[in-house]
PDB file of C-alpha atoms in Angstrom:
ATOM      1  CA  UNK A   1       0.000   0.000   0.000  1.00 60.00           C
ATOM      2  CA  UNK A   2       2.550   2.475   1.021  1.00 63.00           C
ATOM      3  CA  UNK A   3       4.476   2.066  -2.293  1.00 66.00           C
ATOM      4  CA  UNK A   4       1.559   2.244  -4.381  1.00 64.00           C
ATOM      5  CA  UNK A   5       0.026   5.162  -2.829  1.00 64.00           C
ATOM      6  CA  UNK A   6       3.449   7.205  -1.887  1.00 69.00           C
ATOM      7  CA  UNK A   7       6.080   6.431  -4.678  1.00 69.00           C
ATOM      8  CA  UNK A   8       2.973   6.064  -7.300  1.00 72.00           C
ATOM      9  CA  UNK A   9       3.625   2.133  -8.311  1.00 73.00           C
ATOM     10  CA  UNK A  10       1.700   0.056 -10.056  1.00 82.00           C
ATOM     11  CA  UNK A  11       0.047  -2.388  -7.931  1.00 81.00           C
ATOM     12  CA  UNK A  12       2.124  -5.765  -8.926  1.00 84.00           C
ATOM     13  CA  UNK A  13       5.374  -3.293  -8.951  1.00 85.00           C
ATOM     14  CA  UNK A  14       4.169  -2.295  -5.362  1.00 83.00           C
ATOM     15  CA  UNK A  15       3.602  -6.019  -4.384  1.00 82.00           C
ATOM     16  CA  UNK A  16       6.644  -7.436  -5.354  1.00 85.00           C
ATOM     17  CA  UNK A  17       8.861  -4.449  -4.060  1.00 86.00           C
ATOM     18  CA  UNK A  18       7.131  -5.109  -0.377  1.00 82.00           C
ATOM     19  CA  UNK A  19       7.585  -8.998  -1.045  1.00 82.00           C
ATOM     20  CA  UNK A  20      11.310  -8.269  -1.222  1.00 85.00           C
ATOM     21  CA  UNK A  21      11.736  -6.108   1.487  1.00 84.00           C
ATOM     22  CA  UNK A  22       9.713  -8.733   3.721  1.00 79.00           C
ATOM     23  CA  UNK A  23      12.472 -11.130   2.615  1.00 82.00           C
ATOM     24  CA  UNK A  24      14.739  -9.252   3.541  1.00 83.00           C
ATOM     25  CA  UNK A  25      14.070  -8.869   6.989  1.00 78.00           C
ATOM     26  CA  UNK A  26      12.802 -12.589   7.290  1.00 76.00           C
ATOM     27  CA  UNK A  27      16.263 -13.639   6.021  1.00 76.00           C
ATOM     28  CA  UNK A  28      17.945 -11.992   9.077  1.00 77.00           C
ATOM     29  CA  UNK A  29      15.669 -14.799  11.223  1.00 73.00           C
ATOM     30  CA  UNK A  30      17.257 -17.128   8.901  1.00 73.00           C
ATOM     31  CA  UNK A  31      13.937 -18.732   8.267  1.00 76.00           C
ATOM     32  CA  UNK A  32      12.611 -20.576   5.291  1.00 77.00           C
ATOM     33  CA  UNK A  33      10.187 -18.694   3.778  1.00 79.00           C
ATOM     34  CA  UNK A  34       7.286 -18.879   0.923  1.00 81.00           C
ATOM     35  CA  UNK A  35       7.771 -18.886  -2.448  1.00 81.00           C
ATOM     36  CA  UNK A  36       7.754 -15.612  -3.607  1.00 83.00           C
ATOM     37  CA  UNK A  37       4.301 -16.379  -6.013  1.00 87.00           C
ATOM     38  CA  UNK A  38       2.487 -16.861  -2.260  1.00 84.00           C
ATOM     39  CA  UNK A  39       4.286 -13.877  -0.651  1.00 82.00           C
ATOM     40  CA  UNK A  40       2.819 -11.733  -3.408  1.00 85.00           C
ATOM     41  CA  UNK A  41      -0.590 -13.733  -3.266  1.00 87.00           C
ATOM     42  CA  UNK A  42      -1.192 -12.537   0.503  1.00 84.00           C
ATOM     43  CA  UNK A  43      -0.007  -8.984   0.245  1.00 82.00           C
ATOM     44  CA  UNK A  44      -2.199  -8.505  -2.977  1.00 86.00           C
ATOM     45  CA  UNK A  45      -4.922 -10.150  -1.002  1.00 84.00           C
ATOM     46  CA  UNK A  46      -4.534  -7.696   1.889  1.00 83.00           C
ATOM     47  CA  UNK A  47      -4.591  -4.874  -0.079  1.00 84.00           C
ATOM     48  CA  UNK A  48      -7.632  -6.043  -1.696  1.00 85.00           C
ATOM     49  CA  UNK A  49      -8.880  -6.248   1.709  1.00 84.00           C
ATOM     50  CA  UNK A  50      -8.317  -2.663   2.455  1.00 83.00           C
ATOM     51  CA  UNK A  51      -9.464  -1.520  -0.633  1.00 84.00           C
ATOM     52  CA  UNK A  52     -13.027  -2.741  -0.232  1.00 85.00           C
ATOM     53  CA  UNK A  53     -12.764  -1.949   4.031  1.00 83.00           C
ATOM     54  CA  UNK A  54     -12.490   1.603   2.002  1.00 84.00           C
ATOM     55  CA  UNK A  55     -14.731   1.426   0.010  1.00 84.00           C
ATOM     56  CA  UNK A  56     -17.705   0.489   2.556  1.00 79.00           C
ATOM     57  CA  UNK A  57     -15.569   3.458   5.238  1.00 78.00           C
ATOM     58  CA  UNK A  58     -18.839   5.442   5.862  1.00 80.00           C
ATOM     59  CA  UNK A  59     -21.475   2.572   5.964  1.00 82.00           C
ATOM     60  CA  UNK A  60     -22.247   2.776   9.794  1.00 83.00           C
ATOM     61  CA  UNK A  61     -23.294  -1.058  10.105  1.00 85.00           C
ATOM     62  CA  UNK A  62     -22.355  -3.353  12.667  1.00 86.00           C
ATOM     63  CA  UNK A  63     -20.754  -5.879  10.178  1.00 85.00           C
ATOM     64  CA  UNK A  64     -19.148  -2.932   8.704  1.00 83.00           C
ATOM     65  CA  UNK A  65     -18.063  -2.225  11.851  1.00 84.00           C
ATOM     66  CA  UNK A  66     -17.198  -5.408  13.066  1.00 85.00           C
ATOM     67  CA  UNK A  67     -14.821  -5.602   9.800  1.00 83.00           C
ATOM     68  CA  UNK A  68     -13.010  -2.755  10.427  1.00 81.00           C
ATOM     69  CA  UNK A  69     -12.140  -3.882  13.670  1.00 83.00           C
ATOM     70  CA  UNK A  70     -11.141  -7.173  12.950  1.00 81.00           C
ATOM     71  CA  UNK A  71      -9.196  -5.602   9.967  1.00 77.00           C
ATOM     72  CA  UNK A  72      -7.256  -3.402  12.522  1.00 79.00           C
ATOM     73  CA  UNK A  73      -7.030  -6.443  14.704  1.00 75.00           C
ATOM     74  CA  UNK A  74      -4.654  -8.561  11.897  1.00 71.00           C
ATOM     75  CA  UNK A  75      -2.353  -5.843  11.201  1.00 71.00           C
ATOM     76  CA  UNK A  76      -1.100  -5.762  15.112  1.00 67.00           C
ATOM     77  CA  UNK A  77      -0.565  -9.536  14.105  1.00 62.00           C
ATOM     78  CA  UNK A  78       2.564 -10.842  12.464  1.00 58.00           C
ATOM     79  CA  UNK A  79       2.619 -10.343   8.434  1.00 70.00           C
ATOM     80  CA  UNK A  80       3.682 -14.399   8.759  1.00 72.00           C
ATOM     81  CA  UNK A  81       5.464 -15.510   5.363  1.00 74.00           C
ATOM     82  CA  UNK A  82       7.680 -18.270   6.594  1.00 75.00           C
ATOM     83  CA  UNK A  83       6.922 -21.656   5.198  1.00 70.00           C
ATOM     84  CA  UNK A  84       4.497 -23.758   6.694  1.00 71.00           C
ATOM     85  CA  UNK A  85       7.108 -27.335   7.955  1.00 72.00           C
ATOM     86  CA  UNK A  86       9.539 -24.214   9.276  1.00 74.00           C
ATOM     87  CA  UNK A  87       8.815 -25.765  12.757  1.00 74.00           C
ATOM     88  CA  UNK A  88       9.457 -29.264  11.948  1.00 76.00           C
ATOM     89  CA  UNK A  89      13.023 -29.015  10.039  1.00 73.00           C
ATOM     90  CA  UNK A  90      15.986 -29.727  11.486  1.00 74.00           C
ATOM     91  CA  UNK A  91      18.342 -27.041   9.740  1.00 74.00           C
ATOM     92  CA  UNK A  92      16.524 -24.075  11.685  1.00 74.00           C
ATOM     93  CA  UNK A  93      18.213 -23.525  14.925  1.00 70.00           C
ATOM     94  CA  UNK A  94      15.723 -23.757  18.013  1.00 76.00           C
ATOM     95  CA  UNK A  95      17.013 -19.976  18.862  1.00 76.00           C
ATOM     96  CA  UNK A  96      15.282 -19.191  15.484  1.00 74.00           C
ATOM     97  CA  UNK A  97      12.288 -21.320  16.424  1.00 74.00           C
ATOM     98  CA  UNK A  98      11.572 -20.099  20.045  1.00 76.00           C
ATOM     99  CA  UNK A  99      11.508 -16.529  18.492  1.00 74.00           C
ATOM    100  CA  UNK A 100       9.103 -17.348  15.081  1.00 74.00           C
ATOM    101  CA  UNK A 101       6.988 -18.803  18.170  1.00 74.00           C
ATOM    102  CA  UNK A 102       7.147 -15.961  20.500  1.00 75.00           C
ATOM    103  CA  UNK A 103       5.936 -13.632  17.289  1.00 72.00           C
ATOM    104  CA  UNK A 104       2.995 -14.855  16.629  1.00 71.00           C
ATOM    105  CA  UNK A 105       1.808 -15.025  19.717  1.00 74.00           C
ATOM    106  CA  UNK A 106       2.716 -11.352  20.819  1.00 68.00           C
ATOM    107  CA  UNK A 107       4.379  -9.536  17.975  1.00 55.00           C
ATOM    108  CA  UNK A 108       5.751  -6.717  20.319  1.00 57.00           C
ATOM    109  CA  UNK A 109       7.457  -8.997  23.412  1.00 56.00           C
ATOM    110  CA  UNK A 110      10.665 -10.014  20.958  1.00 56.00           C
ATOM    111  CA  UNK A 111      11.884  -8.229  17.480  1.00 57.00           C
ATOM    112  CA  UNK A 112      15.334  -8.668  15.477  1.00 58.00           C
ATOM    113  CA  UNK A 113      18.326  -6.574  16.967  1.00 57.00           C
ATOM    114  CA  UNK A 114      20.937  -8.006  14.412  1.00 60.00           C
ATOM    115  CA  UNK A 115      22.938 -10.298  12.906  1.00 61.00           C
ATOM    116  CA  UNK A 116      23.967 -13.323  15.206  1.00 67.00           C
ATOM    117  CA  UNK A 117      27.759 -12.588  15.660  1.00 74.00           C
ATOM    118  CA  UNK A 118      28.199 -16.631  16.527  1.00 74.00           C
ATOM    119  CA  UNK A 119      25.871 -18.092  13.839  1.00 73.00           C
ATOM    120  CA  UNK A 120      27.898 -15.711  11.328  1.00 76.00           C
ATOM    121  CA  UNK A 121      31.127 -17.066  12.763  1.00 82.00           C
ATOM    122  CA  UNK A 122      29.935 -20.822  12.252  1.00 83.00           C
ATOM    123  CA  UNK A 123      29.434 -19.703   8.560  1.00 84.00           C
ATOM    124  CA  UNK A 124      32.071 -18.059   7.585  1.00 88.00           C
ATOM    125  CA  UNK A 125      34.315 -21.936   9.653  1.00 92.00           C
ATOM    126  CA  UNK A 126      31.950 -23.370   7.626  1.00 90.00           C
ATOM    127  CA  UNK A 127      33.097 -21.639   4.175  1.00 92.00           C
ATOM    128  CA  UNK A 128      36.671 -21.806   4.676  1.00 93.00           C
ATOM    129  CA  UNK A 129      36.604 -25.320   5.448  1.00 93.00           C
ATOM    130  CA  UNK A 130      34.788 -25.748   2.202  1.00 93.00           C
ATOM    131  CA  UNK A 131      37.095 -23.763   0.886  1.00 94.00           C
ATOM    132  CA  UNK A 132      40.271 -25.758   2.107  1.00 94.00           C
ATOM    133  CA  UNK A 133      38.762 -28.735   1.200  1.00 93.00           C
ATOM    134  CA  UNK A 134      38.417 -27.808  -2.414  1.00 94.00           C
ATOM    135  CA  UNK A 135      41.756 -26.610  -2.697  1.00 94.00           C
ATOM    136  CA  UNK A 136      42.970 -29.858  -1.463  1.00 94.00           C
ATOM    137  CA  UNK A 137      40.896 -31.504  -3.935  1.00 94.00           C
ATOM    138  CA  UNK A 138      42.911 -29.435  -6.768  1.00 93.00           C
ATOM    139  CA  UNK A 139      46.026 -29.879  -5.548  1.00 93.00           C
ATOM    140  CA  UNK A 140      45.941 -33.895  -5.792  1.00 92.00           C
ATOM    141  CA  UNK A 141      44.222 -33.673  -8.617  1.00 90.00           C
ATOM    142  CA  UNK A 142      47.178 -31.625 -10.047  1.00 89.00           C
ATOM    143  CA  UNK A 143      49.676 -34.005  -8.324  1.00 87.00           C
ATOM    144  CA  UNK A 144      47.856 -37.089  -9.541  1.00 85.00           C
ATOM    145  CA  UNK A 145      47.812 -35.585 -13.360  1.00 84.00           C
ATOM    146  CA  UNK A 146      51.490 -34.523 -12.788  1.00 83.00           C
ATOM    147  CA  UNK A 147      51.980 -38.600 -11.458  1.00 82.00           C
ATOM    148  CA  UNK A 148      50.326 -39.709 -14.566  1.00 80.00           C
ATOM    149  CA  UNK A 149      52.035 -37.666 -17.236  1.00 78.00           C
ATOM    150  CA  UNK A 150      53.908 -39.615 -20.057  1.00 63.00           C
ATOM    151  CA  UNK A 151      57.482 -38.987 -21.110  1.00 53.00           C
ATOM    152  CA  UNK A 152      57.485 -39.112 -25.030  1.00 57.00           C
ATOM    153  CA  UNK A 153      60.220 -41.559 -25.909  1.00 56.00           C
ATOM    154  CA  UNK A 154      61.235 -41.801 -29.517  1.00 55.00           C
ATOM    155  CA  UNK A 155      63.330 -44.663 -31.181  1.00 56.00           C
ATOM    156  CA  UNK A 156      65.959 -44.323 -33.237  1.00 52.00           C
ATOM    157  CA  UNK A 157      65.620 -47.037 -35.673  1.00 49.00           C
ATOM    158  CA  UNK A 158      61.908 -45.653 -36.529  1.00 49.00           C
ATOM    159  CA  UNK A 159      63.052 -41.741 -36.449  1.00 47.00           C
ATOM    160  CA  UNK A 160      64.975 -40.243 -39.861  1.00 48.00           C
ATOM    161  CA  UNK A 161      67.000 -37.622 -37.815  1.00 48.00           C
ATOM    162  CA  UNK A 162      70.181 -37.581 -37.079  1.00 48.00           C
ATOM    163  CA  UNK A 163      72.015 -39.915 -34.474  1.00 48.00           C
ATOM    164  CA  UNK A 164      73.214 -36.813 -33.040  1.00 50.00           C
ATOM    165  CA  UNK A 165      70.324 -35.590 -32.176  1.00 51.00           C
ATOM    166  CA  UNK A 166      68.526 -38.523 -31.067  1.00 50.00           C
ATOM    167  CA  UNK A 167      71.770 -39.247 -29.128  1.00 51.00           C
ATOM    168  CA  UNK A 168      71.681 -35.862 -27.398  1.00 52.00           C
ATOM    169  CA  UNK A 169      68.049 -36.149 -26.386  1.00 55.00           C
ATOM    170  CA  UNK A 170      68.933 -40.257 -25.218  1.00 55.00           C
ATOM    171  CA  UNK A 171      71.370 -37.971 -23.103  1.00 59.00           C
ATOM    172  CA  UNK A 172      68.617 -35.849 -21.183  1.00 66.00           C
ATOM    173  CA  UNK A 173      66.102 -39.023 -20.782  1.00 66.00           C
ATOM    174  CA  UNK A 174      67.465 -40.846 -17.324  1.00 70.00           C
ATOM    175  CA  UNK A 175      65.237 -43.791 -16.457  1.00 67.00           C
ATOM    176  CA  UNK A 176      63.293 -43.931 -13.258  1.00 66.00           C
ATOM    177  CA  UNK A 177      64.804 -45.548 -10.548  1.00 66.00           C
ATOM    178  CA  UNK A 178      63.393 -49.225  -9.768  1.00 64.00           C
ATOM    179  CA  UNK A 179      62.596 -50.295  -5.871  1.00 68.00           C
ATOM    180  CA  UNK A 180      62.990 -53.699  -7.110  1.00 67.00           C
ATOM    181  CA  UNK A 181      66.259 -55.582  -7.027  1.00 66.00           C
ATOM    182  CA  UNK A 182      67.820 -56.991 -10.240  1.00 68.00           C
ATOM    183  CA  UNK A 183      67.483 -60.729 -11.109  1.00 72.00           C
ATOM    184  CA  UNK A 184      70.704 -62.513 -11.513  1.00 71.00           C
ATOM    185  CA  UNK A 185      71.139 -63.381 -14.719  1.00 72.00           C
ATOM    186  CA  UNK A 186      69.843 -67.342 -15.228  1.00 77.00           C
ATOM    187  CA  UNK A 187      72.851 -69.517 -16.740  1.00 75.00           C
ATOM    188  CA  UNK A 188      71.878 -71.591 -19.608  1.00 74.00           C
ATOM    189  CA  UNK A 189      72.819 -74.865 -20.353  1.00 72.00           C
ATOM    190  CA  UNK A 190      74.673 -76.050 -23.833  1.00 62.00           C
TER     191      UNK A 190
END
């Protein structure tokens, strides 16, 4: 509402600029939330809401009445977007829990002061373990491909150049040492 009527939006632009901003603040909880397709749903629905509670603003009724105040009644409540198995999974920390709990039943006794200094901290272990892991990874890989490399060997009965040449590059090439011992040679009989 405040977008559409202040900065002039449309009302979809309007929707989904207030479904961000909700997200935003519902991702310092760290919270699951709604897809955004049902975040919009319920604010458009709300502001349909308010649009026909204005419409109907000088019928003196008692359902009209009785509207209004129930109207007035759900916006003191909590604008509740997180998802609806938030509760049940595992990954939420019961810190985050106790206070989604503590919200909607009184909205004012708790609010968000910050970011959680320790949960940030087990993130940011949590990244640069991930992070030496994967360089770990690389670095055997890299050893492993180095490990596997071949050493081009070329014969000189099948190559046309020179002896020199070939003799020269026999020169560089040393063999790799062996761990195994050498057989004595076997004697044959004549």
């Amino acid at each position: 509402m405040y977008q559409h009527h202040v900065f002039k939006k449309t009302v979809p632009d309007s929707v989904s600029a207030t479904g961000e901003k909700l997200k935003a603040i519902w991702g310092k909880a760290k919270l699951t939330t709604k897809t955004d397709a049902n975040i919009r749903k319920n604010i458009k629905n709300l502001f349909e809401e308010y649009q026909a509670l204005k419409k109907d603003r000088n019928r003196i009724t008692d359902g009209a009445e009785l509207k209004r105040k129930i109207w007035k009644g759900d916006l003191e409540d909590l604008f509740d977007i997180s998802s609806a198995d938030v509760l049940e999974r595992r990954d939420i920390l019961d810190e985050d829990k106790s206070f989604l709990i503590s919200q909607r039943e009184d909205g004012s006794s708790s609010s968000i002061a910050g970011v959680d200094v320790a949960e940030v901290a087990k993130e940011k272990k949590k990244k640069e373990a991930a992070k030496k892991l994967e360089n770990r990874k690389l670095k055997q890989e890299a050893e492993t491909e180095r490990l596997l490399e071949k050493v081009p060997y070329l014969r000189s009965g099948l190559s046309s150049s020179s002896t020199t040449s070939s003799e020269d590059e026999d020169g560089d090439f040393k063999a790799p040492a062996t761990k195994l011992p050498r057989r004595a040679p076997t004697k044959q009989l004549s």
